Short mmCIF file of C-alpha atoms and ligand atoms in Angstrom, two decimals:
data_model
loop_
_atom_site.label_atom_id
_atom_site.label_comp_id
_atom_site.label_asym_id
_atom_site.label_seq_id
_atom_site.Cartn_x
_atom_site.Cartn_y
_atom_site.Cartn_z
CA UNK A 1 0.00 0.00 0.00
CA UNK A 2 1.06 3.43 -1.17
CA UNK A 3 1.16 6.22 2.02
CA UNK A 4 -0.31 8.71 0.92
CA UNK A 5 1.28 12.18 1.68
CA UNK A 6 0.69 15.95 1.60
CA UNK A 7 1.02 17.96 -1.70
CA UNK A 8 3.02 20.37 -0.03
CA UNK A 9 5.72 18.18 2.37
CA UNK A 10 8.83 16.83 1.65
CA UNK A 11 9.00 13.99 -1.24
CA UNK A 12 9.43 10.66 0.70
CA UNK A 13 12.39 9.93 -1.86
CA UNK A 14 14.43 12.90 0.37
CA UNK A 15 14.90 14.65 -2.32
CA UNK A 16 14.24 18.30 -0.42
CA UNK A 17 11.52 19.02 -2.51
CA UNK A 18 7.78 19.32 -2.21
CA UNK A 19 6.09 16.12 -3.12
CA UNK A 20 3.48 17.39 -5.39
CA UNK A 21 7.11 18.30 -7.40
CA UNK A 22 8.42 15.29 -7.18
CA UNK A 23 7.26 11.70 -6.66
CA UNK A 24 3.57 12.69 -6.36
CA UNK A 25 2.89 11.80 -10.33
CA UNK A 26 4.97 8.88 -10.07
CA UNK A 27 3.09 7.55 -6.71
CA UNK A 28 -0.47 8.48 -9.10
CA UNK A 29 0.77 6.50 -11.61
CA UNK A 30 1.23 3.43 -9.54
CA UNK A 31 -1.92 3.87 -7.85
CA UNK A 32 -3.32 3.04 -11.49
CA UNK A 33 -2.23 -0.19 -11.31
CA UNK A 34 -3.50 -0.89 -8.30
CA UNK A 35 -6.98 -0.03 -9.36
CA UNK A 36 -6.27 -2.01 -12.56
CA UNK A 37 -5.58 -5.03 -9.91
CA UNK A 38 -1.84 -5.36 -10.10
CA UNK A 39 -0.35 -5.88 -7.11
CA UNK A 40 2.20 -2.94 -6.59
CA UNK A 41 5.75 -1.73 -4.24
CA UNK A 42 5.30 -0.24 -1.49
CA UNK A 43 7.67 3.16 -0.73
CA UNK A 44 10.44 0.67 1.22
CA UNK A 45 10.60 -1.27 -1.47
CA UNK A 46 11.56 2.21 -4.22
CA UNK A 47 14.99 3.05 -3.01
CA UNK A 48 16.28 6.49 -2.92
CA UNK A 49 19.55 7.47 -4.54
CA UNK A 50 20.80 8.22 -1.51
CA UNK A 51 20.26 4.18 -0.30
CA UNK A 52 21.10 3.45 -3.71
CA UNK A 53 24.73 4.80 -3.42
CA UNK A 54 25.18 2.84 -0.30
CA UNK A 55 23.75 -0.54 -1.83
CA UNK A 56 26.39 0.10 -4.49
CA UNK A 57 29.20 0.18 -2.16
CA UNK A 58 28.10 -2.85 -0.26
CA UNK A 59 27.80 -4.22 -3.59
CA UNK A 60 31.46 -3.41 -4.65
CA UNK A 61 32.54 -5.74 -1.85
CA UNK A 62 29.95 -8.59 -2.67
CA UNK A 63 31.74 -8.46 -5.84
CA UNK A 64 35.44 -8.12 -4.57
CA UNK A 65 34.35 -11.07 -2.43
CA UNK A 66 33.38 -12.92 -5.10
CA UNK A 67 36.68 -12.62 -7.54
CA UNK A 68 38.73 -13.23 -4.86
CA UNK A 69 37.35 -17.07 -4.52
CA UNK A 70 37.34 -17.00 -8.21
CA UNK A 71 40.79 -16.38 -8.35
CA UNK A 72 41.91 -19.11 -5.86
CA UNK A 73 39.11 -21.87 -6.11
CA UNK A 74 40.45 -25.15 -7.31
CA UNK A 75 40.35 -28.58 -7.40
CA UNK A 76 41.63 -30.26 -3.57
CA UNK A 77 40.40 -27.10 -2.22
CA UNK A 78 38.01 -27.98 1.06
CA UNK A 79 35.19 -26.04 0.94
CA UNK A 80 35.88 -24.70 4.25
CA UNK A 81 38.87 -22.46 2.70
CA UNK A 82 36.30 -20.52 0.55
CA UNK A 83 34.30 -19.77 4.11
CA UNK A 84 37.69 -18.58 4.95
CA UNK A 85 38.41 -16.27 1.84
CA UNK A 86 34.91 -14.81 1.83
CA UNK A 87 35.39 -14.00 6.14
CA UNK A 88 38.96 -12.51 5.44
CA UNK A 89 38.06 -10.46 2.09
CA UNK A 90 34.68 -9.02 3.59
CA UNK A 91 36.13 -8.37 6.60
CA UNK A 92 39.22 -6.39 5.05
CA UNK A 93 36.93 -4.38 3.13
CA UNK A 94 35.13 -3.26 6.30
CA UNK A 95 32.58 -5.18 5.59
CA UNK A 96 29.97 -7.97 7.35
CA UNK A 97 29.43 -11.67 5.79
CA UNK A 98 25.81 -11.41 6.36
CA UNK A 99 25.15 -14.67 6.23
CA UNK A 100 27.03 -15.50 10.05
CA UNK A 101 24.38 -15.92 12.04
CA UNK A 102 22.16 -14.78 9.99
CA UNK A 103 18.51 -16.67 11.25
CA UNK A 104 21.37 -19.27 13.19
CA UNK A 105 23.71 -20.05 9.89
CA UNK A 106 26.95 -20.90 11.12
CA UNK A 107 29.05 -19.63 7.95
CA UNK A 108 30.15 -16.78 6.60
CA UNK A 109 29.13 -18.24 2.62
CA UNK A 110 26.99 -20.96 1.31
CA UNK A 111 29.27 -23.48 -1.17
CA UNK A 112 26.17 -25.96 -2.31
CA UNK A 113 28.11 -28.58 -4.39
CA UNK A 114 26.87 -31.00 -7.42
CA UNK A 115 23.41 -32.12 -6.08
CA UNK A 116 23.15 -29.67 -3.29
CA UNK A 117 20.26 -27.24 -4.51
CA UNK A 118 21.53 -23.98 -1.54
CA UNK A 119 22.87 -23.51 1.60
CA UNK A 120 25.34 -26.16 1.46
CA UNK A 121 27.95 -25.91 4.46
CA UNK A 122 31.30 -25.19 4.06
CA UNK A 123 32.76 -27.92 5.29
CA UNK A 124 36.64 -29.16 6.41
CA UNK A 125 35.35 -32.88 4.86
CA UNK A 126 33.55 -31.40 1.68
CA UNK A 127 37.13 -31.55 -0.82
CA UNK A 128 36.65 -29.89 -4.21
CA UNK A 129 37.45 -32.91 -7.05
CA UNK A 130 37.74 -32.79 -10.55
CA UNK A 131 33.82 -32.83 -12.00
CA UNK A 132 32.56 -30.73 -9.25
CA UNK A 133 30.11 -28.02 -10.44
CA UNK A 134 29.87 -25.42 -7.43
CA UNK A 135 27.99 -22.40 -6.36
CA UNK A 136 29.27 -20.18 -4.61
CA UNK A 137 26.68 -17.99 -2.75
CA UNK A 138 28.12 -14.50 -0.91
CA UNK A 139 26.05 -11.66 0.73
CA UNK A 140 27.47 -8.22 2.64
CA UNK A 141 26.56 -6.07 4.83
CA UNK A 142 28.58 -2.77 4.76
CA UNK A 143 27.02 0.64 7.24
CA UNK A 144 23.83 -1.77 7.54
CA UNK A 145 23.34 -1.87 3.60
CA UNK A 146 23.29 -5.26 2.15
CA UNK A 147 24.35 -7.38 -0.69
CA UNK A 148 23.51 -10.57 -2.41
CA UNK A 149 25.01 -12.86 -5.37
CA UNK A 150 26.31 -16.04 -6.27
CA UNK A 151 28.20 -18.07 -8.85
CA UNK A 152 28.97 -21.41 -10.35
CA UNK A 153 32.15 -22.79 -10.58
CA UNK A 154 33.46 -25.85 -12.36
CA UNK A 155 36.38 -27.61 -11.26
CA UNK A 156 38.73 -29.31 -13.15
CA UNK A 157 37.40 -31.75 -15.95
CA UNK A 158 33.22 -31.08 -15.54
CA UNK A 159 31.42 -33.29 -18.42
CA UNK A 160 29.36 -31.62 -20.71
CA UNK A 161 25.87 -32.56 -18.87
CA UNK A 162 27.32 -30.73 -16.03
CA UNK A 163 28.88 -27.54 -17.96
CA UNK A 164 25.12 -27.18 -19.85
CA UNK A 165 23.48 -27.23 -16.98
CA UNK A 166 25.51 -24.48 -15.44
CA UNK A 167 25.27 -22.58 -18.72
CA UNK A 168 21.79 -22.94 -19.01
CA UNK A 169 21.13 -21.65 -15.72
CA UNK A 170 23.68 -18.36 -16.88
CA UNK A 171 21.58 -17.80 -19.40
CA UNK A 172 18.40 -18.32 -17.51
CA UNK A 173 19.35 -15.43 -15.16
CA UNK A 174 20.14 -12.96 -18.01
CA UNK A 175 17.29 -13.97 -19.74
CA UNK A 176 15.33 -12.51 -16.81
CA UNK A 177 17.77 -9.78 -16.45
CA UNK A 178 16.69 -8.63 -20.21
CA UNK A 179 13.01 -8.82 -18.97
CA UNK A 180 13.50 -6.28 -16.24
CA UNK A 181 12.14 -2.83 -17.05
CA UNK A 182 10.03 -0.46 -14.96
CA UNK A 183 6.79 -0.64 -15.38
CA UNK A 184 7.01 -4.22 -16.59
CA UNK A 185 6.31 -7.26 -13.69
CA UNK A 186 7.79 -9.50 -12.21
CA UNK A 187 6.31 -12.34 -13.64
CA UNK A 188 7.97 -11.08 -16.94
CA UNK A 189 11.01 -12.02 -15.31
CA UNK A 190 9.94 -15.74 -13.96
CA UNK A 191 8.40 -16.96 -17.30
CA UNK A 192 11.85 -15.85 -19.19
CA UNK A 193 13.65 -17.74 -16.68
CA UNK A 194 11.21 -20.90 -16.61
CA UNK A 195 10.70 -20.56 -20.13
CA UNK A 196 14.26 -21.65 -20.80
CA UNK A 197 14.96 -24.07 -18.47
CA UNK A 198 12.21 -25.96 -19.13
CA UNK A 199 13.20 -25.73 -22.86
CA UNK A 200 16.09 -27.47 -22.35
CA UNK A 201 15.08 -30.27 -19.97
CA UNK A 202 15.15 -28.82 -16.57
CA UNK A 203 12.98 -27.86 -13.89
CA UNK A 204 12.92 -24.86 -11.76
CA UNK A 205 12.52 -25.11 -8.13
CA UNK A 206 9.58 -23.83 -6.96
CA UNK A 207 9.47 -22.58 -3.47
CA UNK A 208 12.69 -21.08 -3.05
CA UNK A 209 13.63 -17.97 -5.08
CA UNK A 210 14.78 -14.53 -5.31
CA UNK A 211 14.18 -11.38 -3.08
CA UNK A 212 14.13 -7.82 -2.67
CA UNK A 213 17.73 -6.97 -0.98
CA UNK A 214 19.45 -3.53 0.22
CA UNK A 215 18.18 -2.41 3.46
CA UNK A 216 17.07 -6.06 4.89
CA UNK A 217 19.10 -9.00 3.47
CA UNK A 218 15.63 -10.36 2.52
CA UNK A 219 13.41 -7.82 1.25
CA UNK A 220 9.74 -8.55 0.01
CA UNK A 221 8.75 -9.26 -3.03
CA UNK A 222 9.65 -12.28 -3.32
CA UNK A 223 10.68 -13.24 -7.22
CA UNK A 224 9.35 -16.71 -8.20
CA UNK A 225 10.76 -18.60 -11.32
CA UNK A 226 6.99 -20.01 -11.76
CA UNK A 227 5.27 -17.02 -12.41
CA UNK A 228 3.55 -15.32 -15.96
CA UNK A 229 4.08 -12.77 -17.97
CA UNK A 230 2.15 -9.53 -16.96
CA UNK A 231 1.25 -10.99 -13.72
CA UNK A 232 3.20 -10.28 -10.11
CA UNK A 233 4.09 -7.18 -8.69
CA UNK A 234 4.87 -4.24 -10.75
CA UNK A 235 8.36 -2.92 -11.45
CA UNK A 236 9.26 0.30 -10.68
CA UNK A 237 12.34 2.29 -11.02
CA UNK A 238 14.22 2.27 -7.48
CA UNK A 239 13.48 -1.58 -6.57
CA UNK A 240 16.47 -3.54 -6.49
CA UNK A 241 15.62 -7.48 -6.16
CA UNK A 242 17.82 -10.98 -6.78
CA UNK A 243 17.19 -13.20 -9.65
CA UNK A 244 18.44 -16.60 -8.39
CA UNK A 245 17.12 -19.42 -9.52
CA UNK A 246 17.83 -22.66 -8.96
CA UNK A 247 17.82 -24.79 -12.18
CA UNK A 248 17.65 -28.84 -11.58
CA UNK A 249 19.03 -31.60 -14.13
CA UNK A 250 16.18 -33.56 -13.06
CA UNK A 251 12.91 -32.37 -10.99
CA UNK A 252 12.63 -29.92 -9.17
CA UNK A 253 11.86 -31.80 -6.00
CA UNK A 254 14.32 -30.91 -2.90
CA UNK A 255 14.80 -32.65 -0.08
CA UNK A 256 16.18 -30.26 3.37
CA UNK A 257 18.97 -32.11 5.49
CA UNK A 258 17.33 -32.99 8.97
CA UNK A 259 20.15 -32.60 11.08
CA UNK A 260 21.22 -29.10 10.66
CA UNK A 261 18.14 -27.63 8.93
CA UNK A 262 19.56 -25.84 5.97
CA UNK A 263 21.36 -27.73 3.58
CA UNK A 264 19.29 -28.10 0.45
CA UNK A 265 19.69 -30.76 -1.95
CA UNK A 266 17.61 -32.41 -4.90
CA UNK A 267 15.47 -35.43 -3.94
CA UNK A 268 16.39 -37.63 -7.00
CA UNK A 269 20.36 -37.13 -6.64
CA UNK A 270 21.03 -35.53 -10.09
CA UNK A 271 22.57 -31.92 -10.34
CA UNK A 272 21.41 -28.69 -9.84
CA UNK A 273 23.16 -25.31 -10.76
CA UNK A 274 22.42 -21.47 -9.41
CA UNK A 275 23.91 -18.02 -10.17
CA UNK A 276 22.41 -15.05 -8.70
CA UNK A 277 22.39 -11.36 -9.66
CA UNK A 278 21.31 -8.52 -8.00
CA UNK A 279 19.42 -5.62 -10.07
CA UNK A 280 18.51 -2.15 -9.96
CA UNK A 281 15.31 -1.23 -11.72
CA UNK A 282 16.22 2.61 -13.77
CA UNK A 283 14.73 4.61 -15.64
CA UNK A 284 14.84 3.34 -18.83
CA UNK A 285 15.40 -0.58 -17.87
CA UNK A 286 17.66 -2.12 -15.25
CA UNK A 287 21.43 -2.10 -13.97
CA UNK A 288 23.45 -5.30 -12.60
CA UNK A 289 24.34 -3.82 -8.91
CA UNK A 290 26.26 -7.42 -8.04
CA UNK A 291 27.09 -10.40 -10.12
N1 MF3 B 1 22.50 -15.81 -0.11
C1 MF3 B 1 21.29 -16.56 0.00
C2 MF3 B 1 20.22 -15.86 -0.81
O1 MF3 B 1 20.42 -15.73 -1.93
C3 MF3 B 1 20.82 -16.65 1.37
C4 MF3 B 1 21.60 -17.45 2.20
S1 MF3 B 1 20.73 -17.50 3.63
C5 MF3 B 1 21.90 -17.90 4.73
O2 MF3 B 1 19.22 -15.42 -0.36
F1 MF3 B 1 21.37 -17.83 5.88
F2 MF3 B 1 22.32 -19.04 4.43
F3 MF3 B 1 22.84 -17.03 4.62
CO1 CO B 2 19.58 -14.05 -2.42
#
């Protein structure tokens, strides 16, 4: 729900200016859809350049984070190293892993490996071998702003099932990425994503997905991989929100490890691949904030 606001006070954006000169048309205009029956942001979800600028930095050292396991992920590697590389960069940078202790998580990064779906532990026991496909999932906090992406890894000598799976699922984010304009939806960005998974063979999983990110770690809406064209919540310039889907080699069925509550892995066994962007709705279309 919209608040609604006095012609004559401040914008909500903090702009300075009065808000029948500033985001008064814009608010009007998303009113519309509401009466047409879309479902539509509210103001905490629109960001305000000021947030925006400090989303960015905490961005800059989701990235940072990121490119520094890149650089030094290999084969032997324990997966407990890359919890070690993403504590050590983050913390260098001045930076939080917000992931430690984050709702109890132990770690400061998820590592999900081959048939592990998310929140795979970084683990001591958990050695990286030749054939591994990996993601590699990191989220900062910097001055309370927050951060979110992943990425796939292969290590050493991946067979080509493997490396199409984790292509596919590339391709299944930017895909979405391309569908991302204001005053498009959000199920624009689901059916591009479903659409070409399921075109090559794989299945989507359904009930975990993408977010809103930037002042909370996880911000409503919530961005399904199972939703339509036209349909879901409006897009409007100032949202930022992952795309992060989880693409399966077989269905999309997941099973949640019963000792330690997190771990995610596919019910059938077979692989399953996930890269994760985080995007700024402009303007005129979108911009990658952390990949
Ligand atoms: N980074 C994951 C996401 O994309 C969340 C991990 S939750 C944690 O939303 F608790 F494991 F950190
Ligand atoms: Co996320």
């Amino acid at each position: 729900m919209l608040e609604k606001l006095g012609r004559n006070l401040p914008c909500w954006c903090g702009s300075g200016k009065k808000y029948k000169s500033c985001h008064m048309a814009f608010d009007e205009k998303i009113s519309h859809y509401k009466d047409m029956g879309h479902t539509v942001p509210t103001h905490k979800m629109i960001k305000t350049p000021q947030q925006i600028e400090k989303i960015k930095e905490s961005c800059k050292i989701n990235v940072a984070v990121l490119d520094a396991v890149a650089e030094k992920i290999c084969e032997g590697m324990p997966t407990s190293e890359i919890d070690r590389i993403v504590y050590d960069t983050t913390t260098k940078m001045g930076g939080i892993p917000a992931p430690l202790n984050y709702e109890g998580y132990p770690y400061s990064v998820c590592t999900s490996v081959n048939e592990q779906v998310c929140h795979g532990f970084p683990s001591d026991k958990v050695i990286l071998k030749s054939g591994d496909i990996v993601n590699v999932d990191c989220s900062s906090i910097l001055d309370g702003y927050f951060s979110d992406s992943s990425r796939m890894f292969c290590i050493g000598d991946v067979s080509a099932e493997k490396r199409k799976l984790v292509q596919v699922t590339k391709e299944c984010v930017e895909l979405g990425l391309e569908a991302v304009q204001p005053w498009g939806f959000l199920g624009d960005v689901g059916q591009a994503v479903n659409d070409h998974a399921t075109a090559n063979g794989y299945a989507v999983v359904r009930d975990i997905g993408g977010h809103g990110c930037g002042l909370e770690f996880h911000e409503d809406p919530f961005v399904s991989y199972v939703t339509h064209k036209g349909q879901e919540m409006l897009l409007v310039p100032g949202m930022i929100f992952t795309i992060e889907p989880m693409v399966n080699m077989g269905s999309a069925a997941h099973v949640t490890n019963r000792t330690n509550g997190w771990e995610v892995s596919t019910r059938d066994g077979l692989p399953s691949a996930q890269w994760e962007i985080m995007v700024l709705v402009t303007e005129d279309g979108h911009e990658v904030l952390s990949w």
